[in-house]
XYZ file of C-alpha atoms in Angstrom:
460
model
C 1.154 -43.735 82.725
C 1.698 -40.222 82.366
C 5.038 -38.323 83.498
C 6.121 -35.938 86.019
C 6.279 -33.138 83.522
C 2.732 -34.248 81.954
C 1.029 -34.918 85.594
C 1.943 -31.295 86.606
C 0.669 -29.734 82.907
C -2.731 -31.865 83.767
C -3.020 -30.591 87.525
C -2.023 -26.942 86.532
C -4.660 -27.038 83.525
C -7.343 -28.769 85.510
C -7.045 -26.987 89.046
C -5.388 -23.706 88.975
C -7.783 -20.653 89.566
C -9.194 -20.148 85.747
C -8.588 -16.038 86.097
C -4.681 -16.287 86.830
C -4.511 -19.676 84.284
C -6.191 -17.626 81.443
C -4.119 -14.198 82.317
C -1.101 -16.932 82.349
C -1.689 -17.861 78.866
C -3.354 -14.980 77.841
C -0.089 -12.736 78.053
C 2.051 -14.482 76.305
C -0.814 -15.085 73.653
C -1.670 -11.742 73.079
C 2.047 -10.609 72.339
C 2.215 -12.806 69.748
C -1.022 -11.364 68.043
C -0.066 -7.788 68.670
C 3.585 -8.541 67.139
C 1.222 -10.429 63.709
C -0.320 -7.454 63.568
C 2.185 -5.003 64.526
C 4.086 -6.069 61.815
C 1.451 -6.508 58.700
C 0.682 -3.096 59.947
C 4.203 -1.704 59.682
C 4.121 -3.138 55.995
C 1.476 -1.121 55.127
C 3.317 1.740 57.057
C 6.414 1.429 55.163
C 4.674 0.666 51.836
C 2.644 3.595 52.017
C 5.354 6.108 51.201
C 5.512 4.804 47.772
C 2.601 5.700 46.997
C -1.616 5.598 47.271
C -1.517 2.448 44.722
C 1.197 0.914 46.463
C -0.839 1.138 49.779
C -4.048 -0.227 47.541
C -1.764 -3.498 46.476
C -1.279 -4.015 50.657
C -4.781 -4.677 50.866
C -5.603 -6.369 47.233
C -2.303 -9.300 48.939
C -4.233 -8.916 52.353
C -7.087 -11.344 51.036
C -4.292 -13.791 49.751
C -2.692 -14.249 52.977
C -6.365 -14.357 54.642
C -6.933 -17.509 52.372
C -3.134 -19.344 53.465
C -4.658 -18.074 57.163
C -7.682 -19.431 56.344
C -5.977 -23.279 55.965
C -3.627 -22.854 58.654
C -5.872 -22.008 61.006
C -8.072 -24.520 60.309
C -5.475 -27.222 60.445
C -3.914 -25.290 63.397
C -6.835 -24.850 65.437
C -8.142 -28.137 64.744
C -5.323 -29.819 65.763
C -4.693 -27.492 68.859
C -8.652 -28.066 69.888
C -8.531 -31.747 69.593
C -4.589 -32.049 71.455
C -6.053 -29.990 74.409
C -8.918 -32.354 74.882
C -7.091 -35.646 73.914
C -4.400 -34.732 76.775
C -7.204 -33.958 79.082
C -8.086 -37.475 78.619
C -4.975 -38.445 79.223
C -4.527 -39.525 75.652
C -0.730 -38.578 74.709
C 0.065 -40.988 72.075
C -3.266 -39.720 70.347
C -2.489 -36.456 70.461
C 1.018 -36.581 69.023
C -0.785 -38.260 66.211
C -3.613 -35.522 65.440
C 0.248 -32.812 65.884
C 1.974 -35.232 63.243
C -1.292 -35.280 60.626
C -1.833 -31.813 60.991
C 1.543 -30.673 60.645
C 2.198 -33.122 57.150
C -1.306 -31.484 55.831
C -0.241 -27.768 56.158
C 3.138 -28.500 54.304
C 1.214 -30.051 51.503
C -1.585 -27.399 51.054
C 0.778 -24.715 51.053
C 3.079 -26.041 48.534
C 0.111 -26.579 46.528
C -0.951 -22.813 46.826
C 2.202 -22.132 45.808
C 2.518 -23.592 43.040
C -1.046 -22.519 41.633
C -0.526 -19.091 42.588
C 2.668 -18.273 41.092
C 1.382 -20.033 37.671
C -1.570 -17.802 37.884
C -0.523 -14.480 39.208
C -1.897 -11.598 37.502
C -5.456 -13.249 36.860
C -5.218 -14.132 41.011
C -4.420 -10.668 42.132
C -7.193 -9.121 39.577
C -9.669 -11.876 41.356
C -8.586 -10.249 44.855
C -9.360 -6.869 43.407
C -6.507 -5.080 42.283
C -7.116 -2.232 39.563
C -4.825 -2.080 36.990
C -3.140 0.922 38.755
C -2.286 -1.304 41.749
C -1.538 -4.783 39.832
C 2.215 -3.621 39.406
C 2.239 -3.083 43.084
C 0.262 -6.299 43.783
C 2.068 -8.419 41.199
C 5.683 -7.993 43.020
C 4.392 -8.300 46.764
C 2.137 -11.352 45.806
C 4.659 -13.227 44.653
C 7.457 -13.740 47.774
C 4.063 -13.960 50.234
C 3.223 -17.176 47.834
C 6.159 -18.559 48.151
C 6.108 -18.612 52.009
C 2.696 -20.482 51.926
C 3.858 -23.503 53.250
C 6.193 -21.941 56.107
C 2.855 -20.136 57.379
C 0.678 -22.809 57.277
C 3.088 -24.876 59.151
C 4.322 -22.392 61.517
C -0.066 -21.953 62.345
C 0.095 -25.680 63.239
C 3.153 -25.475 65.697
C 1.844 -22.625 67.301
C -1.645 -23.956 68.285
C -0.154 -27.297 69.570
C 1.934 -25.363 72.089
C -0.691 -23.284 73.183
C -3.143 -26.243 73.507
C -0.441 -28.412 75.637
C -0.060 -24.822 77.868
C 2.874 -23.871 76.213
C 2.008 -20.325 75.298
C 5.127 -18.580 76.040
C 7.161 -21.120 73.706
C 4.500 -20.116 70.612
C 5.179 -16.572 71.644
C 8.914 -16.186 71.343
C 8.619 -17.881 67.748
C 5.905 -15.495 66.731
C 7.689 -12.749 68.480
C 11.602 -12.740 67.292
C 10.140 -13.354 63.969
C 7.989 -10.481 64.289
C 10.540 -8.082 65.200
C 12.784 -9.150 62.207
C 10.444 -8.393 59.697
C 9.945 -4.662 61.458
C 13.174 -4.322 60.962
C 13.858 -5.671 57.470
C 11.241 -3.258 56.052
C 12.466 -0.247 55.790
C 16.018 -1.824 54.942
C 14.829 -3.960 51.988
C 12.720 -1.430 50.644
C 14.229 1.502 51.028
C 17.902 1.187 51.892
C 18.319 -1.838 49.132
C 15.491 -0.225 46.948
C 13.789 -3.645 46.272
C 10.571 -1.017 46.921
C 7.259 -2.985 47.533
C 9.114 -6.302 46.800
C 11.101 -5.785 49.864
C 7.852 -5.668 52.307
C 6.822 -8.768 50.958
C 10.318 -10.582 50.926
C 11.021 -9.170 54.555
C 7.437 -11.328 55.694
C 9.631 -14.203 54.426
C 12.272 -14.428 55.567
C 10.620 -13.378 59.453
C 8.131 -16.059 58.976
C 10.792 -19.143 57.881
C 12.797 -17.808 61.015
C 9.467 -17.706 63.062
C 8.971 -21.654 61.858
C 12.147 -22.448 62.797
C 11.797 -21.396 66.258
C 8.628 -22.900 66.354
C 9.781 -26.296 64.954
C 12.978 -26.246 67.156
C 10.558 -26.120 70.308
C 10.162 -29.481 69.316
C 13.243 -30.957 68.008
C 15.102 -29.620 71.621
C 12.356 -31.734 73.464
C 10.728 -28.497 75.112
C 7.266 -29.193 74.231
C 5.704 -32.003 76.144
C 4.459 -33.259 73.297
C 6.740 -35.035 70.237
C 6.702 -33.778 66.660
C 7.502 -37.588 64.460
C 6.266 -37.388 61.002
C 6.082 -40.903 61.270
C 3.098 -40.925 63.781
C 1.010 -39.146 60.855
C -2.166 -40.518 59.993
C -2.724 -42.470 56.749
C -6.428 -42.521 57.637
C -8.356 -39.401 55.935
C -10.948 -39.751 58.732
C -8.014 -38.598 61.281
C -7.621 -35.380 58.947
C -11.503 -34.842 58.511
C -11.803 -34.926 62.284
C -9.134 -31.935 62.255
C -10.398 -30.413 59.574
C -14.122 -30.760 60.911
C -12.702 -29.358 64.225
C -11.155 -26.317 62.760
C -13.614 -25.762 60.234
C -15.614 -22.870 61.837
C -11.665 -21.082 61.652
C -12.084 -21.655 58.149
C -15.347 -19.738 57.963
C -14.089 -17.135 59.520
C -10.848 -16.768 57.865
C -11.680 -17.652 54.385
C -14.512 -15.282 54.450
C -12.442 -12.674 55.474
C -10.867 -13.182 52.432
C -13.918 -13.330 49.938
C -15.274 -9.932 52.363
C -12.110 -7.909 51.811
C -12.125 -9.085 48.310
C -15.498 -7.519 48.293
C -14.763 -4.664 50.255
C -11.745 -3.873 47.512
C -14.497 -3.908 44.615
C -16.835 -1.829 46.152
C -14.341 0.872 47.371
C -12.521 0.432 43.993
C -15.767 2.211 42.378
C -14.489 5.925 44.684
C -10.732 5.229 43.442
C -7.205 4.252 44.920
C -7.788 6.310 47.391
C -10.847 4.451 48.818
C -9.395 1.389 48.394
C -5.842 2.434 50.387
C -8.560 4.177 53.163
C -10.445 1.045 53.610
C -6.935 -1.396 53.992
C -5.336 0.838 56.133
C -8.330 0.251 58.266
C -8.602 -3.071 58.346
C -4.933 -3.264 59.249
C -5.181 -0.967 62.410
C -8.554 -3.305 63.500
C -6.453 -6.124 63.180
C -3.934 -4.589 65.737
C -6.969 -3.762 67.766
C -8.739 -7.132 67.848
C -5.422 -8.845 68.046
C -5.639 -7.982 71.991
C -9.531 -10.062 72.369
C -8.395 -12.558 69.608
C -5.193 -13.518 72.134
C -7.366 -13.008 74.890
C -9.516 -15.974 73.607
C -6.764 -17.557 72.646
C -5.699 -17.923 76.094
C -8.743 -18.870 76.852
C -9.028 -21.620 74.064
C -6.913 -24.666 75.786
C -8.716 -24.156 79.196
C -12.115 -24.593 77.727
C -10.804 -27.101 76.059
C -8.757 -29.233 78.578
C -11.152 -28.952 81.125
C -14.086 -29.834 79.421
C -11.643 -32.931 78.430
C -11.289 -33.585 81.704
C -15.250 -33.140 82.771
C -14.813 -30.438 84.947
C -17.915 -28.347 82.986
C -17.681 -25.436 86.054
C -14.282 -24.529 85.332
C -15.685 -23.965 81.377
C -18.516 -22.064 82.292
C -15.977 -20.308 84.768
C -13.889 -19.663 81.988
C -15.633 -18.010 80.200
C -17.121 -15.964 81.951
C -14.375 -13.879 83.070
C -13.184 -14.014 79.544
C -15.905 -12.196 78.508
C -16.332 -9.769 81.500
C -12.116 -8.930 81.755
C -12.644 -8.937 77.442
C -15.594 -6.436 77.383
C -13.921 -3.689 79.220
C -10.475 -4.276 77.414
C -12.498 -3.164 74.056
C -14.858 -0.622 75.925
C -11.350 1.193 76.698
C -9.774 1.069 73.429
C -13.326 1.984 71.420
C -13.035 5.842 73.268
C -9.096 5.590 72.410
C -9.346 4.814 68.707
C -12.450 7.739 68.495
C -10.027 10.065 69.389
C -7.144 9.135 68.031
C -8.342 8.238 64.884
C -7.281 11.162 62.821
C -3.832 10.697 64.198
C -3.768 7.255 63.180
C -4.582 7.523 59.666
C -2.408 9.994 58.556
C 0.331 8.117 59.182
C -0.594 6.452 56.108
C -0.715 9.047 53.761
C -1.744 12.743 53.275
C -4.245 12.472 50.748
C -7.261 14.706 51.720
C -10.039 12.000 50.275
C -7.755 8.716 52.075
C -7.739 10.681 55.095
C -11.533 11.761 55.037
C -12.512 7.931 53.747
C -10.294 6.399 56.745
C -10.534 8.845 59.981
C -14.543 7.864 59.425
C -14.151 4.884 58.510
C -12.190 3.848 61.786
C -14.390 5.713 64.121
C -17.760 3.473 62.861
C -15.755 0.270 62.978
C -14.829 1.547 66.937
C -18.531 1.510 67.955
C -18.979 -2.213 67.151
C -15.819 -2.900 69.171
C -17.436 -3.168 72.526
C -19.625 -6.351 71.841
C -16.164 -8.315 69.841
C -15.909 -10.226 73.108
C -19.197 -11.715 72.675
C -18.375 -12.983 69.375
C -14.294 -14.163 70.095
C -15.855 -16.460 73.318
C -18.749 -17.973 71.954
C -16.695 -19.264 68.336
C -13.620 -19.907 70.590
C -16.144 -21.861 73.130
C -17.806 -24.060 70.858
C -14.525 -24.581 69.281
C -12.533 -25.569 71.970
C -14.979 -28.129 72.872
C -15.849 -30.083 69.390
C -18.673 -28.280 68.817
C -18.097 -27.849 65.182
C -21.669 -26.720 63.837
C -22.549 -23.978 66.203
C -19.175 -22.887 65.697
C -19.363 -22.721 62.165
C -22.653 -21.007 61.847
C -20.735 -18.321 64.267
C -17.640 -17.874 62.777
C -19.269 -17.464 59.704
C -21.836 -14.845 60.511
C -19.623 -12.013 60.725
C -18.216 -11.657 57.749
C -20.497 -14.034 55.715
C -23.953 -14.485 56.697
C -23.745 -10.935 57.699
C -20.869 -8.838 55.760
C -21.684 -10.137 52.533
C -25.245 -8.884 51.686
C -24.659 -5.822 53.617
C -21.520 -4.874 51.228
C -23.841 -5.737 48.407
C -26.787 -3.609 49.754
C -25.479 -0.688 51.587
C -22.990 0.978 48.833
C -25.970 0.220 46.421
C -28.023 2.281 48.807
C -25.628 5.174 50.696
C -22.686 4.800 48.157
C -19.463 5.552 49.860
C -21.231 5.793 53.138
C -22.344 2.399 53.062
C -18.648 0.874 52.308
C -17.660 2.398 55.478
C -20.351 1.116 57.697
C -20.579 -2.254 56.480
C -18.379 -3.810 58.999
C -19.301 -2.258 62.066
C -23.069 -3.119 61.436
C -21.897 -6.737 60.710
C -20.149 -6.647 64.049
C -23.549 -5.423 65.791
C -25.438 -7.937 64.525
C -22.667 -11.237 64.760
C -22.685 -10.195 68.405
C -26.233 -10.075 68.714
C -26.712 -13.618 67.239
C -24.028 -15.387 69.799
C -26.261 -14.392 73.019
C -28.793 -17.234 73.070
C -26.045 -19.593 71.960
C -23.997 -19.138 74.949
C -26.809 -18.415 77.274
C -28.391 -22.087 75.748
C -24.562 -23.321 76.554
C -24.246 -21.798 79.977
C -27.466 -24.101 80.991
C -26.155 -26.857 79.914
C -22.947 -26.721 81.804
C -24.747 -26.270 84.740
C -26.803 -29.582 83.899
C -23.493 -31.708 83.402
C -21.867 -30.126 86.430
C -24.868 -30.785 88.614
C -25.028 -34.624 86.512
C -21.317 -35.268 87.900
C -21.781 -33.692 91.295
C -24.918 -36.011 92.174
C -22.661 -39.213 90.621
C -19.849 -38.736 92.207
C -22.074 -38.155 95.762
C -23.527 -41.692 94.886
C -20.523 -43.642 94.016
C-alpha cells in the first residue's frame, strides 16, 4: 500500500503534461550541471594565472576525475534508472534496496581509488599525460582530488536517486551550495593562503564533502520519499550487476572520456604546453555548454523511466520528443553564441599568442557539432532510462570511443595540429548520425505497445 506522499509522486510522474513535468525537473537539473561545470571551469580560471603548465596539469587531473565520474555515474545512474522504474511499479521496498547497494558500492570503489592512486602518483599522472613540465603542477592537484574519491562517487549515487524519485530540486541545492563554495574557496586558497595549484584542488574537497552532506542529509531528515538504511544493501552480487549492467552505457561514456582526453593530452603534447592548456581549456568551456542538454536529459531521464515503469509507452515517446525538439534549438542558439564569442572566451585563460590561436579555433569547430548533441543526450538517456543496456552502450560509447579514438589516432597523423582540433567535433557529427535509426526503430515500437495496451484494455 503506497502513501499519500508516494500516491501523489506516482500520479504527478505518470499524468502531468510531459512538457511542464520535464521543464519541472529539468530546471532544477540543469543548475546543478551548470554550477559542476561552472566551477571545474573556474579552477581552470583561477589556475591559469600561474602559469601555461599549471593550466596543462588542469587537464592532465581532468581524465582522473572523468574515471571517479566514470564509476559514479555508473553506480548513480544505474541505481537512479532502476529506482524510477521499480517505483513505477509500485515497488518501494525494492527500490530502497537497489539506493542502499548502490550507495555501499560507491564508498568502496572510491576508497579503493584512493588508496591506489595516492601509492602510485607520479607514474598515474604521467599515464594521464602530463609532461614533465606539468607533473609538478599535476602531482599537487592530483593528490586532494584522490582523496575525495569516495565523497564523489557517493554524492553521484544520492543525486540520481533524488532525481529518479522526482526530487530534482533536493539534488540541486546539494550540488549547488557546494558549488558555490568551491568558487569561492579558489581564489582564497590559492592565492590569498598561497597553497597555489594545491588550493584548486583542496577547495573541490572540501565543496564536494559539503555537497555529500547535503545530499546525504536529504535523507537522514526524511525528505526524500525514499529511505537511505545500509542495512537494506544487497549481499547478492547479481543485485549490483543489475546496477552496474544498468549504468554501464554511463560508464562508456565517462570512462572513455577519460582514455579520449588522455589521448587528446598526448597528441597535443607533441605542439607543446601551450597546445595542451588550448585543448583543456576547451573541453572545460564544452562542458559548461553541454551541461545545459546533459540536465536537460537529465530531466528527462526519470520520466522515461517511470512511465515506461508504469506502461504508459505514449507519454515516453511524448517525452522525448519534446526533449529533443525544446533541446535542438537550446544548442542551435548557443552554437552562433560561442562562434562569436569565442575569442573572448579564451583569453580569459591566458595571453599566449599560440594558446589563444590553438583554442579560439579550436572552440569554434567543436560549436558546429553542437546542434545535433540533442540527438545523442536522448537516445543514450532513452535507452537508459528504460533497461535497455546494449543499445545504450553501443551509444554512449560511440562518441568518444568507437568514434574519437581512431580519429585522434588518424587525423593529427594526417593534418597535424589541425587534426587535434577537429577530432571532436567530427566525432560529434558522426555519434549523432548513428543514434537516428535507433530512435526512429524505438519510436515504432512505442507506438506498437501503446496501440498493444489500448486494444487490451478496450477488450477487458
Amino acid at each position: 500500500m503506497m502513501s499519500l506522499d508516494q500516491a501523489e509522486r506516482y500520479r504527478k510522474m505518470t499524468e502531468t503534461p510531459v512538457g511542464p513535468l520535464i521543464l519541472s525537473l529539468a530546471g532544477p537539473t540543469i543548475v546543478s550541471m551548470l554550477i559542476t561545470a561552472v566551477y571545474n571551469t573556474a579552477d581552470t580560471f583561477f589556475v591559469s594565472q600561474l602559469g601555461t603548465s599549471a593550466t596543462g596539469a588542469v587537464g592532465v587531473v581532468f581524465s582522473l576525475m572523468a574515471i571517479i565520474q566514470a564509476v559514479g555515474f555508473t553506480l548513480g545512474m544505474g541505481t537512479g534508472s532502476r529506482i524510477s522504474r521499480l517505483m513505477g511499479q509500485r515497488k518501494q521496498e525494492e527500490a530502497e534496496q537497489v539506493l542502499a547497494s548502490g550507495f555501499v558500492a560507491a564508498l568502496a570503489f572510491g576508497l579503493c581509488l584512493t588508496v591506489f592512486g595516492l601509492l602510485f602518483l607520479d607514474p598515474l599522472m604521467n599515464l594521464l599525460g602530463s609532461t614533465p613540465t606539468i607533473l609538478p603542477y599535476a602531482r599537487d592537484y592530483g593528490r586532494y582530488i584522490l582523496l575525495g574519491a569516495a565523497v564523489m562517487g557517493a554524492s553521484f549515487v544520492l543525486n540520481n536517486a533524488l532525481r529518479a524519485e522526482g526530487q530534482a530540486v533536493l539534488s540541486m541545492v546539494g550540488i549547488t551550495v557546494g558549488g558555490v563554495l568551491n568558487i569561492a574557496l579558489d581564489p582564497l586558497f590559492i592565492f590569498g593562503l598561497r597553497l597555489e595549484i594545491a588550493g584548486a584542488a583542496i577547495a573541490t574537497l572540501l565543496s564536494q564533502c559539503v555537497s555529500f552532506g547535503i545530499l546525504l542529509s536529504c535523507y537522514l531528515r526524511g525528505k526524500s520519499v525514499l529511505r537511505l538504511r545500509l542495512g537494506s544493501a544487497s549481499r547478492k552480487p547479481l543485485e549490483y550487476w543489475m546496477t552496474v549492467q544498468t549504468g554501464f552505457p554511463s560508464f562508456c561514456r565517462q570512462g572513455l572520456a577519460s582514455v579520449a582526453t588522455v589521448a587528446l593530452n598526448k597528441a597535443a603534447a607533441v605542439y607543446g604546453d601551450p597546445a595542451v592548456a588550448a585543448m583543456s581549456v576547451v573541453g572545460r568551456v564544452f562542458m559548461l555548454i553541454l551541461s545545459v542538454i546533459l540536465g536537460f536529459g537529465q530531466g528527462f531521464q526519470p520520466v522515461a523511466g517511470f512511465n515506461y515503469g508504469a506502461k504508459k509507452y505514449r507519454r515516453v515517446r511524448d517525452a522525448a520528443v519534446f526533449t529533443l525538439t525544446v533541446g535542438t534549438g537550446i544548442m542551435a542558439a548557443m552554437a552562433v553564441a560561442g562562434c562569436f564569442a569565442a575569442p573572448r572566451v579564451i583569453r580569459l585563460f591566458g595571453s599566449d599568442p599560440d594558446f589563444l590561436e590553438i583554442g579560439i579555433f579550436a572552440m569554434r569547430a567543436q560549436c558546429l557539432g553542437m546542434i545535433l548533441q540533442p540527438m545523442t543526450v536522448v537516445s543514450n538517456m532513452t535507452f537508459q532510462s528504460i533497461g535497455r543496456s546494449w543499445q545504450a552502450t553501443l551509444l554512449s560509447s560511440a562518441r568518444q570511443g568507437i568514434y574519437f579514438l581512431p580519429l585522434i589516432l588518424i587525423l593529427p597523423w594526417k593534418f597535424g595540429l589541425l587534426g587535434v582540433q577537429c577530432t571532436q567535433p567530427l566525432a560529434d557529427l558522426l555519434t549523432s548520425l548513428t543514434c537516428i535509426p535507433f530512435l526512429a526503430l524505438f519510436f515504432r515500437e512505442l507506438n506498437e505497445l501503446e496501440n498493444t495496451r489500448l486494444s487490451k484494455n478496450s477488450t477487458a
